[in-house]
Coordinates of C-alpha atoms in Angstrom, one line a residue:
Chain A
X1 CA 0.0 0.0 0.0
X2 CA 2.8 2.3 0.9
X3 CA 4.8 1.4 -2.1
X4 CA 1.6 2.1 -4.1
X5 CA 0.9 5.6 -2.7
X6 CA 4.7 6.4 -3.3
X7 CA 4.4 5.4 -7.2
X8 CA 1.1 7.3 -7.5
X9 CA 2.8 10.6 -5.5
X10 CA 5.8 9.9 -7.7
X11 CA 3.9 9.9 -11.0
X12 CA 2.1 12.9 -10.0
X13 CA 4.8 15.2 -9.4
X14 CA 6.9 14.0 -12.4
X15 CA 4.0 15.0 -14.5
X16 CA 3.7 18.0 -12.6
X17 CA 7.4 18.7 -12.6
X18 CA 8.1 17.7 -16.1
X19 CA 6.7 21.0 -17.7
X20 CA 8.9 24.2 -17.7
X21 CA 9.9 27.3 -19.3
X22 CA 12.1 25.2 -21.9
X23 CA 9.3 22.8 -22.6
X24 CA 6.5 25.8 -23.3
X25 CA 9.2 27.9 -25.6
X26 CA 10.0 25.3 -27.6
X27 CA 7.0 23.6 -27.8
X28 CA 5.3 26.5 -28.7
X29 CA 7.7 27.7 -31.6
X30 CA 7.8 24.1 -32.9
X31 CA 3.8 23.9 -33.4
X32 CA 3.5 27.7 -34.3
X33 CA 6.2 27.5 -37.0
X34 CA 6.1 23.9 -38.1
X35 CA 2.7 22.4 -37.4
X36 CA 2.8 18.9 -35.9
X37 CA 6.2 18.0 -37.9
X38 CA 8.4 18.2 -34.8
X39 CA 6.3 15.9 -32.5
X40 CA 8.8 13.0 -33.3
X41 CA 11.9 15.0 -31.4
X42 CA 9.5 15.3 -28.2
X43 CA 9.0 11.6 -28.4
X44 CA 12.9 11.0 -29.1
X45 CA 13.6 13.0 -26.0
X46 CA 11.0 11.6 -23.8
X47 CA 12.2 7.7 -24.5
X48 CA 15.8 8.9 -23.7
X49 CA 14.6 10.7 -20.5
X50 CA 12.8 7.7 -19.4
X51 CA 15.7 5.7 -19.5
X52 CA 18.0 8.2 -17.8
X53 CA 15.6 8.7 -15.1
X54 CA 15.1 5.2 -14.6
X55 CA 18.9 4.7 -14.5
X56 CA 19.7 7.4 -12.1
X57 CA 17.1 6.1 -9.7
X58 CA 18.2 2.6 -10.1
X59 CA 21.8 3.7 -9.1
X60 CA 20.6 5.3 -6.2
X61 CA 18.6 2.5 -5.1
X62 CA 21.3 -0.2 -5.4
X63 CA 24.5 1.7 -4.7
X64 CA 23.1 4.4 -2.4
X65 CA 25.3 6.8 -4.7
X66 CA 24.2 9.8 -6.8
X67 CA 25.1 10.0 -10.3
X68 CA 27.8 12.7 -9.4
X69 CA 29.2 11.0 -6.4
X70 CA 29.8 7.9 -8.6
X71 CA 31.5 9.7 -11.6
X72 CA 33.8 11.4 -9.1
X73 CA 34.6 8.2 -7.4
X74 CA 35.1 6.4 -10.7
X75 CA 37.0 9.1 -12.6
X76 CA 38.7 10.9 -10.0
X77 CA 38.3 15.0 -9.3
X78 CA 40.3 16.1 -12.3
X79 CA 38.5 14.4 -14.9
X80 CA 34.9 15.3 -13.8
X81 CA 36.1 18.9 -13.4
X82 CA 35.7 20.2 -17.0
X83 CA 32.2 18.4 -17.6
X84 CA 31.4 20.0 -14.0
X85 CA 31.9 23.4 -15.1
X86 CA 30.3 23.0 -18.7
X87 CA 27.1 21.8 -16.9
X88 CA 27.1 24.4 -14.4
X89 CA 27.4 27.3 -17.1
X90 CA 24.5 25.5 -19.1
X91 CA 22.3 25.1 -15.7
X92 CA 23.0 28.9 -15.0
X93 CA 21.6 29.7 -18.4
X94 CA 18.5 27.3 -17.6
X95 CA 18.1 28.6 -14.4
X96 CA 18.1 32.4 -15.7
X97 CA 15.5 31.5 -18.2
X98 CA 13.2 29.7 -15.5
X99 CA 13.4 33.0 -13.2
X100 CA 12.8 34.9 -16.5
X101 CA 9.6 32.9 -17.1
X102 CA 8.6 33.4 -13.9
X103 CA 8.8 37.4 -14.2
X104 CA 7.2 37.3 -17.4
X105 CA 4.2 35.5 -16.1
X106 CA 4.3 38.6 -13.4
X107 CA 4.8 41.1 -16.0
X108 CA 1.7 39.8 -18.0
X109 CA -0.3 39.9 -14.7
X110 CA 0.6 43.3 -13.3
X111 CA 2.1 45.2 -16.1
X112 CA 5.4 46.0 -14.4
X113 CA 8.3 45.2 -16.3
X114 CA 10.4 42.0 -15.9
X115 CA 13.2 43.8 -14.5
X116 CA 11.4 44.6 -11.6
X117 CA 10.6 41.2 -10.7
X118 CA 14.0 39.7 -10.9
X119 CA 15.3 40.4 -7.4
X120 CA 12.0 39.4 -5.7
X121 CA 11.6 36.3 -7.7
X122 CA 15.3 35.2 -6.9
X123 CA 14.7 35.9 -3.1
X124 CA 11.3 34.0 -2.9
X125 CA 13.1 31.0 -4.6
X126 CA 16.0 31.3 -2.1
X127 CA 13.7 31.4 0.7
X128 CA 11.8 28.4 -0.4
X129 CA 15.2 26.6 -0.6
X130 CA 16.5 28.0 2.8
X131 CA 13.6 27.2 4.7
X132 CA 11.8 24.1 2.7
X133 CA 12.5 20.3 2.5
X134 CA 13.0 18.1 -0.3
X135 CA 9.4 16.9 0.0
X136 CA 8.0 20.4 0.0
X137 CA 10.1 21.1 -2.9
X138 CA 9.4 17.8 -4.9
X139 CA 6.0 17.1 -4.0
X140 CA 4.2 20.6 -3.2
X141 CA 5.3 22.7 -6.3
X142 CA 5.0 19.6 -8.5
X143 CA 1.4 18.8 -7.6
X144 CA 0.6 22.5 -8.3
X145 CA 2.3 22.0 -11.5
X146 CA -0.4 19.8 -12.6
X147 CA -2.3 22.9 -13.9
X148 CA -0.3 22.8 -16.9
X149 CA -2.5 20.0 -17.8
X150 CA -5.0 22.7 -19.3
X151 CA -2.6 22.4 -22.4
X152 CA -3.8 18.9 -22.9
X153 CA -7.4 19.5 -22.3
X154 CA -6.8 22.5 -24.9
X155 CA -5.3 20.0 -27.7
X156 CA -8.2 17.5 -27.3
X157 CA -10.8 20.6 -27.5
X158 CA -9.3 21.8 -30.7
X159 CA -9.8 18.3 -32.4
X160 CA -6.6 18.2 -34.4
X161 CA -6.6 15.9 -37.7
X162 CA -5.6 12.4 -36.4
X163 CA -3.6 11.4 -39.5
X164 CA -1.8 14.9 -39.5
X165 CA -1.0 14.3 -35.9
X166 CA 0.3 10.7 -36.2
X167 CA 2.2 11.9 -39.3
X168 CA 4.2 14.3 -36.9
X169 CA 5.5 11.3 -34.8
X170 CA 7.8 10.0 -38.1
X171 CA 10.6 11.8 -38.5
X172 CA 10.4 14.0 -41.7
X173 CA 12.3 17.1 -43.2
X174 CA 10.9 20.5 -43.4
X175 CA 9.6 22.3 -46.5
X176 CA 11.3 25.8 -45.8
X177 CA 13.6 27.4 -43.1
X178 CA 15.9 24.4 -42.2
X179 CA 18.0 26.1 -40.1
X180 CA 15.1 27.1 -37.9
X181 CA 13.8 23.6 -38.1
X182 CA 16.9 21.8 -36.5
X183 CA 17.5 24.6 -34.3
X184 CA 13.9 24.1 -32.9
X185 CA 14.8 20.2 -32.7
X186 CA 18.0 20.6 -30.7
X187 CA 16.3 22.9 -28.4
X188 CA 13.6 20.5 -27.6
X189 CA 15.8 17.9 -26.9
X190 CA 17.8 20.1 -24.6
X191 CA 14.5 21.0 -22.9
X192 CA 13.5 17.5 -22.2
X193 CA 16.9 15.7 -21.5
X194 CA 18.3 18.4 -19.2
X195 CA 21.3 16.7 -17.2
X196 CA 20.2 18.4 -13.7
X197 CA 17.1 16.1 -14.0
X198 CA 19.1 13.2 -13.3
X199 CA 21.2 15.0 -10.4
X200 CA 18.1 16.0 -8.8
X201 CA 16.4 12.7 -9.1
X202 CA 19.3 10.5 -8.0
X203 CA 20.1 12.9 -5.1
X204 CA 16.4 12.8 -4.1
X205 CA 16.3 9.2 -4.1
X206 CA 19.3 9.1 -1.7
X207 CA 17.6 11.6 0.5
X208 CA 14.6 9.7 0.7
X209 CA 16.6 6.5 1.5
X210 CA 15.4 4.5 -1.3
X211 CA 16.9 1.0 -1.3
X212 CA 16.5 -2.3 -4.0
X213 CA 12.7 -2.7 -2.7
X214 CA 12.0 0.7 -4.6
X215 CA 13.3 -0.4 -7.9
X216 CA 9.6 -1.2 -9.6
X217 CA 8.5 2.2 -7.9
X218 CA 11.4 4.1 -9.7
X219 CA 10.8 2.0 -13.0
X220 CA 7.1 3.2 -12.7
X221 CA 7.7 6.8 -11.9
X222 CA 10.2 6.8 -14.8
X223 CA 8.0 5.0 -17.4
X224 CA 4.6 6.7 -16.6
X225 CA 5.6 9.9 -14.8
X226 CA 8.0 11.2 -17.6
X227 CA 5.6 9.5 -20.3
X228 CA 2.5 11.4 -19.1
X229 CA 4.9 14.5 -18.6
X230 CA 5.5 14.6 -22.1
X231 CA 2.0 14.7 -23.1
X232 CA 1.9 18.3 -21.7
X233 CA 4.5 19.1 -24.4
X234 CA 2.8 17.5 -26.8
X235 CA -0.4 19.5 -25.9
X236 CA 1.7 22.8 -26.3
X237 CA 2.9 21.9 -29.8
X238 CA -0.7 21.3 -31.0
X239 CA -2.3 24.0 -29.2
X240 CA 0.3 26.3 -31.0
X241 CA -0.1 24.6 -34.3
X242 CA -3.7 25.1 -34.6
X243 CA -4.3 28.5 -32.7
X244 CA -0.8 30.5 -33.7
X245 CA 0.0 28.7 -36.6
X246 CA -3.2 29.6 -38.9
X247 CA -2.4 33.4 -38.0
X248 CA 1.4 33.0 -39.1
X249 CA 2.5 34.0 -35.6
X250 CA 6.0 32.8 -34.9
X251 CA 5.8 32.5 -31.1
X252 CA 9.2 34.4 -30.5
X253 CA 7.7 36.5 -27.8
X254 CA 5.8 35.6 -24.6
X255 CA 2.9 37.6 -24.9
X256 CA 2.3 35.9 -28.4
X257 CA 2.1 32.4 -26.5
X258 CA -0.1 34.0 -23.9
X259 CA -3.0 33.9 -26.2
X260 CA -2.6 30.2 -26.4
X261 CA -5.3 29.0 -24.5
X262 CA -7.8 31.9 -25.0
X263 CA -9.6 30.3 -28.1
X264 CA -10.4 27.3 -25.9
X265 CA -10.9 28.6 -22.6
X266 CA -12.3 31.9 -23.3
X267 CA -12.0 34.2 -20.4
X268 CA -10.3 31.6 -18.3
X269 CA -7.4 30.7 -20.8
X270 CA -5.3 33.8 -19.7
X271 CA -5.2 32.9 -16.3
X272 CA -4.7 29.4 -16.8
X273 CA -1.7 30.2 -18.8
X274 CA -0.2 32.5 -16.5
X275 CA -0.8 30.1 -13.4
X276 CA 0.7 27.4 -15.8
X277 CA 3.8 29.5 -16.5
X278 CA 4.2 30.6 -12.8
X279 CA 4.0 27.3 -11.4
X280 CA 5.9 25.1 -13.9
X281 CA 8.8 28.3 -13.9
X282 CA 9.1 28.4 -10.1
X283 CA 8.9 24.5 -9.9
X284 CA 11.8 24.0 -12.3
X285 CA 13.8 27.0 -10.8
X286 CA 13.8 25.4 -7.3
X287 CA 14.7 22.0 -8.9
X288 CA 17.3 23.3 -11.3
X289 CA 19.0 25.3 -8.6
X290 CA 18.8 21.9 -6.2
X291 CA 20.4 19.7 -9.2
X292 CA 23.2 22.1 -10.0
X293 CA 24.1 22.6 -6.4
X294 CA 23.8 19.0 -5.5
X295 CA 26.2 18.3 -8.6
X296 CA 28.6 20.8 -7.7
X297 CA 28.8 19.7 -3.8
X298 CA 28.9 16.1 -4.8
X299 CA 31.8 16.7 -7.6
X300 CA 33.8 18.6 -4.9
X301 CA 32.9 16.1 -2.0
X302 CA 31.0 18.7 0.1
X303 CA 28.6 17.7 2.7
X304 CA 25.0 18.1 0.9
X305 CA 21.2 17.9 1.4
X306 CA 18.4 19.8 1.3
X307 CA 16.7 18.3 4.4
X308 CA 19.8 19.5 6.5
X309 CA 19.9 23.0 8.0
X310 CA 22.1 25.5 6.3
X311 CA 24.4 25.6 9.1
X312 CA 25.1 21.8 8.9
X313 CA 26.0 21.9 5.1
X314 CA 27.2 25.4 4.6
X315 CA 28.9 25.5 1.4
X316 CA 26.0 23.6 0.0
X317 CA 23.7 26.6 0.9
X318 CA 26.0 29.1 -0.3
X319 CA 26.3 27.5 -3.6
X320 CA 22.5 27.6 -4.3
X321 CA 22.2 31.0 -2.8
X322 CA 24.9 32.5 -5.3
X323 CA 23.3 30.5 -8.2
X324 CA 19.9 32.0 -7.7
X325 CA 21.0 35.4 -7.2
X326 CA 23.6 35.3 -10.2
X327 CA 20.9 33.7 -12.2
X328 CA 18.6 36.5 -11.9
X329 CA 21.1 39.1 -13.4
X330 CA 20.3 38.2 -17.3
X331 CA 16.7 39.2 -16.5
X332 CA 17.8 42.3 -14.3
X333 CA 19.9 43.7 -17.5
X334 CA 16.8 43.3 -19.7
X335 CA 17.9 40.1 -21.7
X336 CA 14.5 38.5 -23.4
X337 CA 13.6 35.4 -21.4
X338 CA 12.3 33.4 -24.5
X339 CA 15.4 34.0 -26.4
X340 CA 17.5 33.0 -23.6
X341 CA 15.7 30.0 -23.2
X342 CA 15.8 28.8 -26.7
X343 CA 19.5 29.4 -26.7
X344 CA 20.2 27.6 -23.4
X345 CA 18.1 24.6 -24.6
X346 CA 20.5 24.4 -27.5
X347 CA 23.5 24.9 -25.1
X348 CA 22.1 22.0 -23.0
X349 CA 22.4 19.7 -25.9
X350 CA 26.0 20.3 -26.4
X351 CA 27.0 19.5 -22.7
X352 CA 24.8 16.3 -23.0
X353 CA 27.8 13.7 -23.7
X354 CA 30.0 15.0 -21.0
X355 CA 27.0 14.4 -18.5
X356 CA 25.7 11.3 -19.9
X357 CA 28.7 9.3 -21.4
X358 CA 30.6 9.0 -18.0
X359 CA 27.4 7.9 -16.2
X360 CA 26.8 5.3 -18.8
X361 CA 30.0 4.0 -17.9
X362 CA 28.9 3.8 -14.2
X363 CA 25.6 2.3 -15.1
X364 CA 27.5 -0.7 -16.9
X365 CA 29.9 -1.3 -13.8
X366 CA 29.1 -4.7 -12.4
X367 CA 30.9 -4.0 -9.0
X368 CA 28.8 -0.9 -8.5
X369 CA 25.3 -2.2 -9.6
X370 CA 25.8 -6.3 -10.0
X371 CA 23.0 -8.0 -11.5
X372 CA 21.1 -4.3 -11.9
X373 CA 23.6 -3.0 -14.4
X374 CA 22.5 -1.8 -17.7
X375 CA 21.2 -3.7 -20.8
X376 CA 22.0 -3.3 -24.5
X377 CA 18.6 -1.9 -24.9
X378 CA 19.1 1.4 -22.7
X379 CA 22.8 1.7 -23.6
X380 CA 22.1 2.0 -27.4
X381 CA 18.8 4.3 -26.9
X382 CA 20.7 6.7 -24.5
X383 CA 24.1 6.8 -26.8
X384 CA 22.1 7.1 -30.1
X385 CA 19.9 10.1 -28.7
X386 CA 22.9 11.8 -26.8
X387 CA 25.0 11.7 -30.0
X388 CA 22.3 12.9 -32.4
X389 CA 21.2 15.6 -30.1
X390 CA 25.0 16.4 -30.1
X391 CA 25.7 16.4 -33.7
X392 CA 22.5 18.2 -34.4
X393 CA 23.6 21.2 -31.8
X394 CA 27.1 21.3 -33.4
X395 CA 25.1 22.1 -36.9
X396 CA 22.1 24.0 -36.0
X397 CA 23.6 26.3 -33.4
X398 CA 26.3 28.4 -35.6
X399 CA 23.5 28.0 -38.5
X400 CA 21.0 29.7 -36.4
X401 CA 23.2 32.6 -34.8
X402 CA 25.0 33.3 -38.3
X403 CA 21.4 33.3 -39.7
X404 CA 20.4 36.0 -37.1
Chain B
X1 CA 4.8 43.5 -73.6
X2 CA 7.9 44.8 -72.1
X3 CA 9.5 48.2 -73.5
X4 CA 13.3 48.3 -74.1
X5 CA 13.7 50.5 -71.3
X6 CA 12.2 48.1 -68.6
X7 CA 14.9 45.2 -69.6
X8 CA 18.0 47.4 -69.4
X9 CA 19.1 47.7 -65.6
X10 CA 18.6 51.6 -64.5
X11 CA 21.4 52.9 -63.0
X12 CA 20.1 52.6 -59.1
X13 CA 19.5 48.9 -59.9
X14 CA 23.2 48.6 -61.0
X15 CA 24.3 50.4 -58.1
X16 CA 22.2 48.0 -55.7
X17 CA 23.7 44.9 -57.4
X18 CA 27.0 46.2 -57.1
X19 CA 26.6 46.7 -53.4
X20 CA 25.1 43.1 -53.1
X21 CA 28.3 41.5 -54.5
X22 CA 30.5 43.7 -52.5
X23 CA 28.6 42.7 -49.2
X24 CA 28.7 38.8 -50.2
X25 CA 32.6 39.0 -51.0
X26 CA 33.1 41.0 -47.9
X27 CA 31.2 38.1 -46.0
X28 CA 33.0 35.3 -47.8
X29 CA 36.5 37.0 -47.2
X30 CA 36.3 37.5 -43.5
X31 CA 35.0 34.0 -42.9
X32 CA 37.7 32.6 -45.2
X33 CA 40.2 34.8 -43.6
X34 CA 39.3 33.9 -39.9
X35 CA 39.3 30.2 -41.0
X36 CA 43.1 30.2 -42.5
X37 CA 44.2 32.4 -39.3
X38 CA 42.7 29.6 -37.0
X39 CA 44.1 26.8 -38.9
X40 CA 47.6 28.2 -39.2
X41 CA 47.3 28.7 -35.3
X42 CA 46.2 25.0 -34.6
X43 CA 48.2 22.3 -35.2
X44 CA 45.9 19.3 -33.6
X45 CA 44.1 17.7 -36.8
X46 CA 40.9 17.0 -35.2
X47 CA 40.7 20.9 -34.0
X48 CA 41.7 21.9 -37.7
X49 CA 38.7 19.8 -39.1
X50 CA 36.0 20.8 -36.6
X51 CA 37.3 24.6 -37.2
X52 CA 37.0 24.2 -40.9
X53 CA 33.7 22.6 -40.5
X54 CA 32.2 25.3 -38.1
X55 CA 33.8 28.0 -40.8
X56 CA 32.2 26.5 -43.4
X57 CA 28.8 26.2 -41.9
X58 CA 29.1 30.2 -40.7
X59 CA 30.0 30.9 -44.6
X60 CA 27.0 28.9 -45.9
X61 CA 24.8 30.8 -43.2
X62 CA 25.5 34.2 -44.3
X63 CA 22.2 35.4 -45.8
X64 CA 21.5 36.9 -48.9
X65 CA 19.6 40.3 -49.0
X66 CA 16.4 38.1 -50.5
X67 CA 16.8 35.9 -47.5
X68 CA 17.0 38.8 -44.9
X69 CA 13.9 40.2 -46.6
X70 CA 11.8 37.1 -46.7
X71 CA 12.8 36.9 -42.9
X72 CA 11.5 40.5 -42.3
X73 CA 8.1 39.4 -44.2
X74 CA 7.6 36.3 -42.1
X75 CA 8.3 38.6 -38.7
X76 CA 5.8 41.2 -40.2
X77 CA 3.1 38.3 -40.9
X78 CA 3.7 37.2 -37.4
X79 CA 3.3 40.9 -36.0
X80 CA 0.1 41.2 -38.1
X81 CA -1.2 38.1 -36.7
X82 CA -0.4 38.9 -33.3
X83 CA -2.5 42.2 -33.3
X84 CA -5.3 40.4 -34.9
X85 CA -5.5 37.9 -32.4
X86 CA -5.0 40.1 -29.4
X87 CA -7.6 42.3 -31.1
X88 CA -10.1 39.2 -31.5
X89 CA -9.2 38.1 -27.9
X90 CA -9.8 41.7 -26.4
X91 CA -13.2 42.2 -28.2
X92 CA -14.7 38.8 -27.0
X93 CA -13.3 40.0 -23.3
X94 CA -10.8 36.9 -23.1
X95 CA -7.7 39.4 -22.2
X96 CA -7.5 41.9 -19.9
X97 CA -7.1 45.2 -21.1
X98 CA -3.7 45.6 -19.7
X99 CA -2.3 42.5 -21.3
X100 CA -3.7 43.8 -24.7
X101 CA -2.1 47.1 -24.2
X102 CA 1.3 45.4 -23.4
X103 CA 0.9 43.1 -26.2
X104 CA 0.2 45.8 -28.8
X105 CA 2.7 48.0 -27.6
X106 CA 5.3 45.4 -27.9
X107 CA 4.4 44.4 -31.1
X108 CA 4.8 48.2 -32.5
X109 CA 7.9 48.3 -31.0
X110 CA 8.8 45.2 -32.9
X111 CA 7.5 46.6 -36.0
X112 CA 9.3 49.9 -35.8
X113 CA 12.6 47.7 -35.4
X114 CA 11.6 45.6 -38.3
X115 CA 10.9 48.5 -40.2
X116 CA 14.4 50.3 -39.7
X117 CA 16.2 46.8 -41.0
X118 CA 13.9 46.9 -44.1
X119 CA 14.7 50.6 -44.7
X120 CA 18.4 49.4 -45.2
X121 CA 17.7 47.0 -47.8
X122 CA 18.3 47.8 -51.6
X123 CA 16.0 45.2 -53.1
X124 CA 12.9 46.6 -55.1
X125 CA 10.4 44.2 -53.0
X126 CA 11.6 46.2 -49.8
X127 CA 9.6 49.4 -50.9
X128 CA 6.3 47.4 -51.1
X129 CA 7.2 45.5 -47.8
X130 CA 7.6 48.9 -46.2
X131 CA 4.3 50.1 -47.6
X132 CA 2.4 47.1 -45.6
X133 CA 4.5 47.9 -42.7
X134 CA 3.4 51.4 -42.6
X135 CA -0.3 50.3 -43.0
X136 CA 0.2 47.7 -40.3
X137 CA 1.8 50.4 -37.8
X138 CA -1.1 53.0 -38.5
X139 CA -3.7 50.0 -37.8
X140 CA -1.6 49.2 -34.7
X141 CA -1.7 52.7 -33.5
X142 CA -5.6 52.8 -33.9
X143 CA -5.8 49.5 -32.3
X144 CA -3.7 50.8 -29.2
X145 CA -6.1 54.0 -29.0
X146 CA -9.2 51.8 -29.3
X147 CA -8.1 49.5 -26.5
X148 CA -7.2 52.5 -24.3
X149 CA -10.2 54.3 -24.8
X150 CA -12.6 50.9 -24.5
X151 CA -13.9 52.2 -28.1
X152 CA -14.9 48.7 -29.6
X153 CA -16.0 50.2 -32.9
X154 CA -12.5 51.3 -33.6
X155 CA -10.8 48.2 -32.5
X156 CA -13.3 46.3 -34.9
X157 CA -12.3 48.8 -37.5
X158 CA -8.4 48.0 -37.0
X159 CA -9.1 44.3 -37.2
X160 CA -10.8 44.5 -40.4
X161 CA -7.7 46.4 -41.6
X162 CA -5.5 43.9 -40.2
X163 CA -7.2 40.9 -41.8
X164 CA -7.0 42.7 -45.3
X165 CA -3.2 43.3 -44.4
X166 CA -2.6 39.8 -43.7
X167 CA -4.0 38.4 -47.0
X168 CA -1.3 41.2 -48.9
X169 CA 1.5 40.0 -46.7
X170 CA 0.5 36.3 -47.4
X171 CA 0.5 37.0 -51.1
X172 CA 4.1 38.8 -50.8
X173 CA 5.5 35.7 -49.0
X174 CA 4.1 33.4 -51.6
X175 CA 5.9 35.4 -54.4
X176 CA 9.0 35.6 -52.2
X177 CA 9.2 32.2 -51.6
X178 CA 8.6 31.5 -55.2
X179 CA 11.5 34.0 -56.4
X180 CA 14.0 32.4 -54.1
X181 CA 13.2 28.9 -55.0

């Protein structure tokens, strides 16, 4: 009974916690510019994420170690320094775009510029981290994040053409704007498979003292939670394709995306959109900050834990405090949050190989995991998607930047 | 039937074409010079190959004036669509006035930026786009005034103009797409 409840809560929090500024921005642009044509990328990213999430939970349950802990123990401090720095930069950009998402929602609600909101939002995020526990952050905010399911309801209500929808799940080449197509594809992969997710998930499993009896719960959360979570992203793609697409709106500004739900929900569409963005970005800000701070603390061998008091892990608390306030700077100086989001999602794709490949080596170590080590299927899928995302990013990012 | 004078390029057209050639040459030259410099500095063959690949990518991404204009048209269509959808949402009481005002103001600012970019283009089609943009900016101003005063009639009039403008812009984008293909 206890396990069933744990599984249900895990699935619900995964659905609520899946959606963030990156998913919203990339999915809205994909739908508005290319209709259903980029749905296959969402599917590909989700499959890879399911495997990575399951692997990070399995590692924590079987060995009692987190991903960053195990990588440091296996490869040594020097070898994990460069990937840790690269990932921290990518996570910093990601956090800045999540804070920007919260600020934009507040701007659309109040009319006051995002610059006014940057510091108050950073302060609020920091206060939750300082005072809150892991359960509050994971369960509380993620359950509130279920409001994003309104995008799924909107997509169903809009009655998309089933054939066109299914065709979107088959990889295809664009008719026009290929650089933009591949850049959005790369950004979708970056938004779906962010490395902070598996640092956060494995650290959470260790904080909640998972053991081998939790392996089935872990599999259930990874498959059902992440699977259903991606349905929200698919909902955004469909809604954007059917609401913004016919008007030729490119969805490269938040006020354009804010009109997404008004056709289906009427007056309630706008508050629902703001609520979804506010909660999703706030939840993601907390998770990204914690995930990155876990990684840094574990890579450097510091004391860490969200359930500990700040005085018991002072360096960990200092890391997340600095991270949050520094991430407010890009919003404070007026960088457009949506552009920052698209750019940071693409950058995340570039750091995937140094983050994922050492993790795969650990997952194939029989000394660490015994009979629970990876099989050929999970290895092949994760390697394929990671390298594909990396190659696409190498090609698409310069093309997009040079093309303006 | 074309007259003889229409077939012979005018002095202005010749100058424009000359400028385009100069710009293209400058883009190619700077990319090639940067690539050569980096390759000379770098001795690692893997790094050389990747730098060369990046240089080629950047070189291939240098947009022609026609492609730049096509992008401006797409962005103008997007602005037109945003104004149209915002007007519809406001008329149906689906969005608050504060949001509608912000959306129209931001779109107007975007249009002004876009317009200054198009003004730099020497292509003959840029003039037609600028005319459409001027109509759009007027409609946006009327829309903003209508929303601020709560005047539904002027918002409806602005919306009608936006719908008409959308059709004209779509025709333009079709012509441009056919031209570049």
